[in-house]
Amino acid sequence: RWTADDPNGDTLRYDLWLKPEAEREWTQMLKGVDLPFYSFDAQQLPDGYYRFKVLASDAVDNALGDARSDERVSDAILVDHSPPIIDDLRIYEKDGVLWAEFEVQDALGPLTQATISIDGGLSVAAPPLDGVLDGPAEKFNFPLLLGSDKGVQFVTVTVIDGANNRATAQAQWRD
């Protein structure tokens, strides 16, 4: 979506281009449309950062050579379809206490939520080692608070990144 106006009320038409952040060449998506927005399925684009460029022109209401135009380029926009990767989830016992340990990596964006559930119970926040869940990679190692029955324990970890992609992993502990 974009906004534009013409001081003397001429009709505006818009052209829209797209380019991956790391590329030099623009690809034209629209030419000569009169609506100040465009919707498309971002699933069509590979993961990465993109910029959009819109050009507004009043050529439709002006003689050849008298038309005016202006263009703007967007800030970089992240397209991220890939979930975080949970590595090395393990449950271990140390001094009579069960601990959960794992690492998480996300290729493009920051991690925004990490939770843990024991035996399908209520999910609670999983604390990263550095105390702040804010980067694309985090390490976790914390004690599990369990009830008196230590039978078979399933621990499920769920992690969500800034694009709302979700990853889940499960580990099992047997007494």
mmCIF file with all atom_site columns, C-alpha atoms in Angstrom:
data_model
loop_
_atom_site.group_PDB
_atom_site.id
_atom_site.type_symbol
_atom_site.label_atom_id
_atom_site.label_alt_id
_atom_site.label_comp_id
_atom_site.label_asym_id
_atom_site.label_entity_id
_atom_site.label_seq_id
_atom_site.pdbx_PDB_ins_code
_atom_site.Cartn_x
_atom_site.Cartn_y
_atom_site.Cartn_z
_atom_site.occupancy
_atom_site.B_iso_or_equiv
_atom_site.pdbx_formal_charge
_atom_site.auth_seq_id
_atom_site.auth_comp_id
_atom_site.auth_asym_id
_atom_site.auth_atom_id
_atom_site.pdbx_PDB_model_num
ATOM 1   C CA . ARG A 1 1   ? 0.000  0.000   0.000   1.00 0.00 ? 1   ARG A CA 1
ATOM 2   C CA . TRP A 1 2   ? 1.233  3.488   -0.808  1.00 0.00 ? 2   TRP A CA 1
ATOM 3   C CA . THR A 1 3   ? -0.091 7.028   -0.872  1.00 0.00 ? 3   THR A CA 1
ATOM 4   C CA . ALA A 1 4   ? 0.385  9.702   -3.544  1.00 0.00 ? 4   ALA A CA 1
ATOM 5   C CA . ASP A 1 5   ? -1.403 12.834  -4.680  1.00 0.00 ? 5   ASP A CA 1
ATOM 6   C CA . ASP A 1 6   ? -1.166 15.243  -7.578  1.00 0.00 ? 6   ASP A CA 1
ATOM 7   C CA . PRO A 1 7   ? -1.302 18.991  -6.752  1.00 0.00 ? 7   PRO A CA 1
ATOM 8   C CA . ASN A 1 8   ? -3.615 19.793  -9.669  1.00 0.00 ? 8   ASN A CA 1
ATOM 9   C CA . GLY A 1 9   ? -5.759 16.673  -9.336  1.00 0.00 ? 9   GLY A CA 1
ATOM 10  C CA . ASP A 1 10  ? -4.456 14.708  -12.324 1.00 0.00 ? 10  ASP A CA 1
ATOM 11  C CA . THR A 1 11  ? -5.209 10.990  -12.430 1.00 0.00 ? 11  THR A CA 1
ATOM 12  C CA . LEU A 1 12  ? -2.307 8.923   -11.161 1.00 0.00 ? 12  LEU A CA 1
ATOM 13  C CA . ARG A 1 13  ? -1.196 5.543   -12.431 1.00 0.00 ? 13  ARG A CA 1
ATOM 14  C CA . TYR A 1 14  ? 1.335  3.376   -10.653 1.00 0.00 ? 14  TYR A CA 1
ATOM 15  C CA . ASP A 1 15  ? 4.108  0.989   -11.627 1.00 0.00 ? 15  ASP A CA 1
ATOM 16  C CA . LEU A 1 16  ? 5.484  -1.389  -9.020  1.00 0.00 ? 16  LEU A CA 1
ATOM 17  C CA . TRP A 1 17  ? 8.847  -3.176  -8.927  1.00 0.00 ? 17  TRP A CA 1
ATOM 18  C CA . LEU A 1 18  ? 10.428 -5.714  -6.598  1.00 0.00 ? 18  LEU A CA 1
ATOM 19  C CA . LYS A 1 19  ? 14.009 -6.776  -5.978  1.00 0.00 ? 19  LYS A CA 1
ATOM 20  C CA . PRO A 1 20  ? 15.803 -8.993  -3.510  1.00 0.00 ? 20  PRO A CA 1
ATOM 21  C CA . GLU A 1 21  ? 17.928 -6.847  -1.185  1.00 0.00 ? 21  GLU A CA 1
ATOM 22  C CA . ALA A 1 22  ? 21.207 -8.310  -2.448  1.00 0.00 ? 22  ALA A CA 1
ATOM 23  C CA . GLU A 1 23  ? 20.371 -7.821  -6.157  1.00 0.00 ? 23  GLU A CA 1
ATOM 24  C CA . ARG A 1 24  ? 20.802 -4.770  -8.390  1.00 0.00 ? 24  ARG A CA 1
ATOM 25  C CA . GLU A 1 25  ? 18.048 -5.402  -10.937 1.00 0.00 ? 25  GLU A CA 1
ATOM 26  C CA . TRP A 1 26  ? 14.381 -4.603  -10.343 1.00 0.00 ? 26  TRP A CA 1
ATOM 27  C CA . THR A 1 27  ? 11.565 -6.844  -11.600 1.00 0.00 ? 27  THR A CA 1
ATOM 28  C CA . GLN A 1 28  ? 8.380  -5.085  -12.651 1.00 0.00 ? 28  GLN A CA 1
ATOM 29  C CA . MET A 1 29  ? 5.281  -6.483  -10.975 1.00 0.00 ? 29  MET A CA 1
ATOM 30  C CA . LEU A 1 30  ? 2.626  -3.970  -12.134 1.00 0.00 ? 30  LEU A CA 1
ATOM 31  C CA . LYS A 1 31  ? 2.358  -1.357  -14.862 1.00 0.00 ? 31  LYS A CA 1
ATOM 32  C CA . GLY A 1 32  ? -0.147 1.486   -15.113 1.00 0.00 ? 32  GLY A CA 1
ATOM 33  C CA . VAL A 1 33  ? -2.583 0.472   -12.360 1.00 0.00 ? 33  VAL A CA 1
ATOM 34  C CA . ASP A 1 34  ? -4.861 3.039   -10.726 1.00 0.00 ? 34  ASP A CA 1
ATOM 35  C CA . LEU A 1 35  ? -5.180 1.478   -7.267  1.00 0.00 ? 35  LEU A CA 1
ATOM 36  C CA . PRO A 1 36  ? -2.630 2.484   -4.593  1.00 0.00 ? 36  PRO A CA 1
ATOM 37  C CA . PHE A 1 37  ? -2.079 -1.065  -3.327  1.00 0.00 ? 37  PHE A CA 1
ATOM 38  C CA . TYR A 1 38  ? -1.144 -4.513  -4.485  1.00 0.00 ? 38  TYR A CA 1
ATOM 39  C CA . SER A 1 39  ? -1.758 -7.830  -2.762  1.00 0.00 ? 39  SER A CA 1
ATOM 40  C CA . PHE A 1 40  ? 0.070  -11.031 -3.565  1.00 0.00 ? 40  PHE A CA 1
ATOM 41  C CA . ASP A 1 41  ? 0.991  -14.275 -1.879  1.00 0.00 ? 41  ASP A CA 1
ATOM 42  C CA . ALA A 1 42  ? 4.467  -13.855 -0.399  1.00 0.00 ? 42  ALA A CA 1
ATOM 43  C CA . GLN A 1 43  ? 4.768  -17.664 -0.465  1.00 0.00 ? 43  GLN A CA 1
ATOM 44  C CA . GLN A 1 44  ? 5.758  -17.123 -4.095  1.00 0.00 ? 44  GLN A CA 1
ATOM 45  C CA . LEU A 1 45  ? 9.026  -15.515 -2.943  1.00 0.00 ? 45  LEU A CA 1
ATOM 46  C CA . PRO A 1 46  ? 12.008 -17.338 -1.475  1.00 0.00 ? 46  PRO A CA 1
ATOM 47  C CA . ASP A 1 47  ? 13.156 -16.392 2.013   1.00 0.00 ? 47  ASP A CA 1
ATOM 48  C CA . GLY A 1 48  ? 15.097 -13.143 2.177   1.00 0.00 ? 48  GLY A CA 1
ATOM 49  C CA . TYR A 1 49  ? 14.875 -9.378  2.375   1.00 0.00 ? 49  TYR A CA 1
ATOM 50  C CA . TYR A 1 50  ? 13.114 -7.484  -0.422  1.00 0.00 ? 50  TYR A CA 1
ATOM 51  C CA . ARG A 1 51  ? 12.530 -3.886  -1.438  1.00 0.00 ? 51  ARG A CA 1
ATOM 52  C CA . PHE A 1 52  ? 9.588  -2.517  -3.382  1.00 0.00 ? 52  PHE A CA 1
ATOM 53  C CA . LYS A 1 53  ? 9.660  0.534   -5.625  1.00 0.00 ? 53  LYS A CA 1
ATOM 54  C CA . VAL A 1 54  ? 6.532  2.398   -6.717  1.00 0.00 ? 54  VAL A CA 1
ATOM 55  C CA . LEU A 1 55  ? 6.452  5.037   -9.443  1.00 0.00 ? 55  LEU A CA 1
ATOM 56  C CA . ALA A 1 56  ? 3.472  7.406   -9.634  1.00 0.00 ? 56  ALA A CA 1
ATOM 57  C CA . SER A 1 57  ? 2.806  9.219   -12.932 1.00 0.00 ? 57  SER A CA 1
ATOM 58  C CA . ASP A 1 58  ? 0.180  11.712  -14.095 1.00 0.00 ? 58  ASP A CA 1
ATOM 59  C CA . ALA A 1 59  ? 0.843  10.965  -17.802 1.00 0.00 ? 59  ALA A CA 1
ATOM 60  C CA . VAL A 1 60  ? -2.748 9.876   -18.446 1.00 0.00 ? 60  VAL A CA 1
ATOM 61  C CA . ASP A 1 61  ? -4.001 13.497  -18.014 1.00 0.00 ? 61  ASP A CA 1
ATOM 62  C CA . ASN A 1 62  ? -1.069 15.342  -19.637 1.00 0.00 ? 62  ASN A CA 1
ATOM 63  C CA . ALA A 1 63  ? 0.347  15.874  -23.116 1.00 0.00 ? 63  ALA A CA 1
ATOM 64  C CA . LEU A 1 64  ? 3.471  13.979  -24.087 1.00 0.00 ? 64  LEU A CA 1
ATOM 65  C CA . GLY A 1 65  ? 6.438  15.652  -22.398 1.00 0.00 ? 65  GLY A CA 1
ATOM 66  C CA . ASP A 1 66  ? 4.320  17.428  -19.766 1.00 0.00 ? 66  ASP A CA 1
ATOM 67  C CA . ALA A 1 67  ? 3.779  14.449  -17.468 1.00 0.00 ? 67  ALA A CA 1
ATOM 68  C CA . ARG A 1 68  ? 5.366  14.317  -14.055 1.00 0.00 ? 68  ARG A CA 1
ATOM 69  C CA . SER A 1 69  ? 6.359  11.289  -12.024 1.00 0.00 ? 69  SER A CA 1
ATOM 70  C CA . ASP A 1 70  ? 7.969  10.418  -8.735  1.00 0.00 ? 70  ASP A CA 1
ATOM 71  C CA . GLU A 1 71  ? 9.129  7.189   -7.158  1.00 0.00 ? 71  GLU A CA 1
ATOM 72  C CA . ARG A 1 72  ? 9.796  5.815   -3.710  1.00 0.00 ? 72  ARG A CA 1
ATOM 73  C CA . VAL A 1 73  ? 11.635 2.728   -2.494  1.00 0.00 ? 73  VAL A CA 1
ATOM 74  C CA . SER A 1 74  ? 10.497 0.836   0.600   1.00 0.00 ? 74  SER A CA 1
ATOM 75  C CA . ASP A 1 75  ? 12.609 -0.182  3.533   1.00 0.00 ? 75  ASP A CA 1
ATOM 76  C CA . ALA A 1 76  ? 13.804 -3.795  3.360   1.00 0.00 ? 76  ALA A CA 1
ATOM 77  C CA . ILE A 1 77  ? 10.982 -6.234  4.096   1.00 0.00 ? 77  ILE A CA 1
ATOM 78  C CA . LEU A 1 78  ? 11.636 -9.716  5.440   1.00 0.00 ? 78  LEU A CA 1
ATOM 79  C CA . VAL A 1 79  ? 10.003 -12.714 3.793   1.00 0.00 ? 79  VAL A CA 1
ATOM 80  C CA . ASP A 1 80  ? 10.568 -15.711 6.059   1.00 0.00 ? 80  ASP A CA 1
ATOM 81  C CA . HIS A 1 81  ? 8.817  -19.046 5.553   1.00 0.00 ? 81  HIS A CA 1
ATOM 82  C CA . SER A 1 82  ? 11.397 -21.205 7.319   1.00 0.00 ? 82  SER A CA 1
ATOM 83  C CA . PRO A 1 83  ? 10.844 -22.333 10.908  1.00 0.00 ? 83  PRO A CA 1
ATOM 84  C CA . PRO A 1 84  ? 13.593 -22.221 13.511  1.00 0.00 ? 84  PRO A CA 1
ATOM 85  C CA . ILE A 1 85  ? 15.674 -25.370 13.966  1.00 0.00 ? 85  ILE A CA 1
ATOM 86  C CA . ILE A 1 86  ? 15.779 -26.995 17.403  1.00 0.00 ? 86  ILE A CA 1
ATOM 87  C CA . ASP A 1 87  ? 19.018 -28.949 17.899  1.00 0.00 ? 87  ASP A CA 1
ATOM 88  C CA . ASP A 1 88  ? 20.185 -31.437 20.498  1.00 0.00 ? 88  ASP A CA 1
ATOM 89  C CA . LEU A 1 89  ? 17.117 -31.440 22.748  1.00 0.00 ? 89  LEU A CA 1
ATOM 90  C CA . ARG A 1 90  ? 17.977 -33.702 25.641  1.00 0.00 ? 90  ARG A CA 1
ATOM 91  C CA . ILE A 1 91  ? 16.801 -34.402 29.159  1.00 0.00 ? 91  ILE A CA 1
ATOM 92  C CA . TYR A 1 92  ? 19.414 -35.373 31.701  1.00 0.00 ? 92  TYR A CA 1
ATOM 93  C CA . GLU A 1 93  ? 19.708 -35.863 35.446  1.00 0.00 ? 93  GLU A CA 1
ATOM 94  C CA . LYS A 1 94  ? 22.211 -33.967 37.573  1.00 0.00 ? 94  LYS A CA 1
ATOM 95  C CA . ASP A 1 95  ? 22.286 -34.238 41.381  1.00 0.00 ? 95  ASP A CA 1
ATOM 96  C CA . GLY A 1 96  ? 18.784 -35.745 41.426  1.00 0.00 ? 96  GLY A CA 1
ATOM 97  C CA . VAL A 1 97  ? 17.261 -32.976 39.295  1.00 0.00 ? 97  VAL A CA 1
ATOM 98  C CA . LEU A 1 98  ? 16.098 -33.336 35.689  1.00 0.00 ? 98  LEU A CA 1
ATOM 99  C CA . TRP A 1 99  ? 17.347 -30.698 33.263  1.00 0.00 ? 99  TRP A CA 1
ATOM 100 C CA . ALA A 1 100 ? 16.371 -29.739 29.705  1.00 0.00 ? 100 ALA A CA 1
ATOM 101 C CA . GLU A 1 101 ? 19.033 -28.610 27.260  1.00 0.00 ? 101 GLU A CA 1
ATOM 102 C CA . PHE A 1 102 ? 18.784 -27.552 23.612  1.00 0.00 ? 102 PHE A CA 1
ATOM 103 C CA . GLU A 1 103 ? 19.855 -24.969 21.057  1.00 0.00 ? 103 GLU A CA 1
ATOM 104 C CA . VAL A 1 104 ? 17.763 -23.065 18.517  1.00 0.00 ? 104 VAL A CA 1
ATOM 105 C CA . GLN A 1 105 ? 18.812 -21.378 15.279  1.00 0.00 ? 105 GLN A CA 1
ATOM 106 C CA . ASP A 1 106 ? 16.776 -19.288 12.871  1.00 0.00 ? 106 ASP A CA 1
ATOM 107 C CA . ALA A 1 107 ? 18.222 -18.386 9.478   1.00 0.00 ? 107 ALA A CA 1
ATOM 108 C CA . LEU A 1 108 ? 16.678 -14.932 9.098   1.00 0.00 ? 108 LEU A CA 1
ATOM 109 C CA . GLY A 1 109 ? 14.921 -13.454 12.035  1.00 0.00 ? 109 GLY A CA 1
ATOM 110 C CA . PRO A 1 110 ? 14.928 -13.216 15.786  1.00 0.00 ? 110 PRO A CA 1
ATOM 111 C CA . LEU A 1 111 ? 13.313 -15.804 18.017  1.00 0.00 ? 111 LEU A CA 1
ATOM 112 C CA . THR A 1 112 ? 10.287 -14.382 19.808  1.00 0.00 ? 112 THR A CA 1
ATOM 113 C CA . GLN A 1 113 ? 8.917  -17.222 21.923  1.00 0.00 ? 113 GLN A CA 1
ATOM 114 C CA . ALA A 1 114 ? 10.173 -20.472 23.428  1.00 0.00 ? 114 ALA A CA 1
ATOM 115 C CA . THR A 1 115 ? 7.973  -22.692 25.586  1.00 0.00 ? 115 THR A CA 1
ATOM 116 C CA . ILE A 1 116 ? 8.241  -26.083 27.194  1.00 0.00 ? 116 ILE A CA 1
ATOM 117 C CA . SER A 1 117 ? 5.526  -28.530 28.170  1.00 0.00 ? 117 SER A CA 1
ATOM 118 C CA . ILE A 1 118 ? 5.911  -31.626 30.340  1.00 0.00 ? 118 ILE A CA 1
ATOM 119 C CA . ASP A 1 119 ? 3.696  -34.613 29.547  1.00 0.00 ? 119 ASP A CA 1
ATOM 120 C CA . GLY A 1 120 ? 1.350  -32.458 27.451  1.00 0.00 ? 120 GLY A CA 1
ATOM 121 C CA . GLY A 1 121 ? 0.666  -30.104 30.333  1.00 0.00 ? 121 GLY A CA 1
ATOM 122 C CA . LEU A 1 122 ? 0.529  -26.334 30.356  1.00 0.00 ? 122 LEU A CA 1
ATOM 123 C CA . SER A 1 123 ? 3.254  -24.677 28.273  1.00 0.00 ? 123 SER A CA 1
ATOM 124 C CA . VAL A 1 124 ? 5.524  -22.300 30.147  1.00 0.00 ? 124 VAL A CA 1
ATOM 125 C CA . ALA A 1 125 ? 8.257  -19.975 28.959  1.00 0.00 ? 125 ALA A CA 1
ATOM 126 C CA . ALA A 1 126 ? 11.629 -21.612 28.432  1.00 0.00 ? 126 ALA A CA 1
ATOM 127 C CA . PRO A 1 127 ? 14.405 -19.339 29.713  1.00 0.00 ? 127 PRO A CA 1
ATOM 128 C CA . PRO A 1 128 ? 17.424 -18.877 27.392  1.00 0.00 ? 128 PRO A CA 1
ATOM 129 C CA . LEU A 1 129 ? 20.875 -19.039 28.976  1.00 0.00 ? 129 LEU A CA 1
ATOM 130 C CA . ASP A 1 130 ? 21.547 -15.335 28.403  1.00 0.00 ? 130 ASP A CA 1
ATOM 131 C CA . GLY A 1 131 ? 18.196 -14.397 29.994  1.00 0.00 ? 131 GLY A CA 1
ATOM 132 C CA . VAL A 1 132 ? 16.785 -12.616 26.919  1.00 0.00 ? 132 VAL A CA 1
ATOM 133 C CA . LEU A 1 133 ? 15.066 -14.283 23.977  1.00 0.00 ? 133 LEU A CA 1
ATOM 134 C CA . ASP A 1 134 ? 16.003 -11.830 21.226  1.00 0.00 ? 134 ASP A CA 1
ATOM 135 C CA . GLY A 1 135 ? 18.488 -13.277 18.756  1.00 0.00 ? 135 GLY A CA 1
ATOM 136 C CA . PRO A 1 136 ? 18.409 -15.688 15.835  1.00 0.00 ? 136 PRO A CA 1
ATOM 137 C CA . ALA A 1 137 ? 20.326 -18.252 17.913  1.00 0.00 ? 137 ALA A CA 1
ATOM 138 C CA . GLU A 1 138 ? 19.790 -19.140 21.566  1.00 0.00 ? 138 GLU A CA 1
ATOM 139 C CA . LYS A 1 139 ? 20.957 -21.818 23.995  1.00 0.00 ? 139 LYS A CA 1
ATOM 140 C CA . PHE A 1 140 ? 18.794 -23.248 26.765  1.00 0.00 ? 140 PHE A CA 1
ATOM 141 C CA . ASN A 1 141 ? 19.684 -25.253 29.879  1.00 0.00 ? 141 ASN A CA 1
ATOM 142 C CA . PHE A 1 142 ? 17.349 -25.220 32.881  1.00 0.00 ? 142 PHE A CA 1
ATOM 143 C CA . PRO A 1 143 ? 15.894 -27.514 35.554  1.00 0.00 ? 143 PRO A CA 1
ATOM 144 C CA . LEU A 1 144 ? 12.495 -29.112 35.007  1.00 0.00 ? 144 LEU A CA 1
ATOM 145 C CA . LEU A 1 145 ? 9.971  -28.784 37.793  1.00 0.00 ? 145 LEU A CA 1
ATOM 146 C CA . LEU A 1 146 ? 8.218  -32.142 37.942  1.00 0.00 ? 146 LEU A CA 1
ATOM 147 C CA . GLY A 1 147 ? 5.501  -33.628 40.086  1.00 0.00 ? 147 GLY A CA 1
ATOM 148 C CA . SER A 1 148 ? 6.146  -36.502 42.470  1.00 0.00 ? 148 SER A CA 1
ATOM 149 C CA . ASP A 1 149 ? 5.558  -39.143 39.757  1.00 0.00 ? 149 ASP A CA 1
ATOM 150 C CA . LYS A 1 150 ? 8.689  -39.311 37.616  1.00 0.00 ? 150 LYS A CA 1
ATOM 151 C CA . GLY A 1 151 ? 7.506  -42.236 35.372  1.00 0.00 ? 151 GLY A CA 1
ATOM 152 C CA . VAL A 1 152 ? 7.870  -41.490 31.677  1.00 0.00 ? 152 VAL A CA 1
ATOM 153 C CA . GLN A 1 153 ? 8.329  -37.783 31.059  1.00 0.00 ? 153 GLN A CA 1
ATOM 154 C CA . PHE A 1 154 ? 7.799  -36.284 27.611  1.00 0.00 ? 154 PHE A CA 1
ATOM 155 C CA . VAL A 1 155 ? 9.136  -32.816 27.182  1.00 0.00 ? 155 VAL A CA 1
ATOM 156 C CA . THR A 1 156 ? 7.895  -30.792 24.233  1.00 0.00 ? 156 THR A CA 1
ATOM 157 C CA . VAL A 1 157 ? 9.649  -27.606 23.178  1.00 0.00 ? 157 VAL A CA 1
ATOM 158 C CA . THR A 1 158 ? 8.013  -25.083 20.851  1.00 0.00 ? 158 THR A CA 1
ATOM 159 C CA . VAL A 1 159 ? 9.894  -22.128 19.394  1.00 0.00 ? 159 VAL A CA 1
ATOM 160 C CA . ILE A 1 160 ? 8.478  -19.273 17.290  1.00 0.00 ? 160 ILE A CA 1
ATOM 161 C CA . ASP A 1 161 ? 10.422 -16.748 15.214  1.00 0.00 ? 161 ASP A CA 1
ATOM 162 C CA . GLY A 1 162 ? 9.636  -13.140 14.284  1.00 0.00 ? 162 GLY A CA 1
ATOM 163 C CA . ALA A 1 163 ? 7.689  -14.233 11.179  1.00 0.00 ? 163 ALA A CA 1
ATOM 164 C CA . ASN A 1 164 ? 5.520  -16.531 13.327  1.00 0.00 ? 164 ASN A CA 1
ATOM 165 C CA . ASN A 1 165 ? 7.135  -19.703 11.976  1.00 0.00 ? 165 ASN A CA 1
ATOM 166 C CA . ARG A 1 166 ? 6.921  -22.509 14.527  1.00 0.00 ? 166 ARG A CA 1
ATOM 167 C CA . ALA A 1 167 ? 9.151  -25.475 15.312  1.00 0.00 ? 167 ALA A CA 1
ATOM 168 C CA . THR A 1 168 ? 8.469  -28.258 17.797  1.00 0.00 ? 168 THR A CA 1
ATOM 169 C CA . ALA A 1 169 ? 10.711 -30.974 19.199  1.00 0.00 ? 169 ALA A CA 1
ATOM 170 C CA . GLN A 1 170 ? 10.172 -33.671 21.809  1.00 0.00 ? 170 GLN A CA 1
ATOM 171 C CA . ALA A 1 171 ? 12.426 -35.637 24.126  1.00 0.00 ? 171 ALA A CA 1
ATOM 172 C CA . GLN A 1 172 ? 11.673 -38.454 26.553  1.00 0.00 ? 172 GLN A CA 1
ATOM 173 C CA . TRP A 1 173 ? 13.081 -39.287 29.974  1.00 0.00 ? 173 TRP A CA 1
ATOM 174 C CA . ARG A 1 174 ? 12.777 -42.713 31.533  1.00 0.00 ? 174 ARG A CA 1
ATOM 175 C CA . ASP A 1 175 ? 13.626 -43.322 35.162  1.00 0.00 ? 175 ASP A CA 1
#
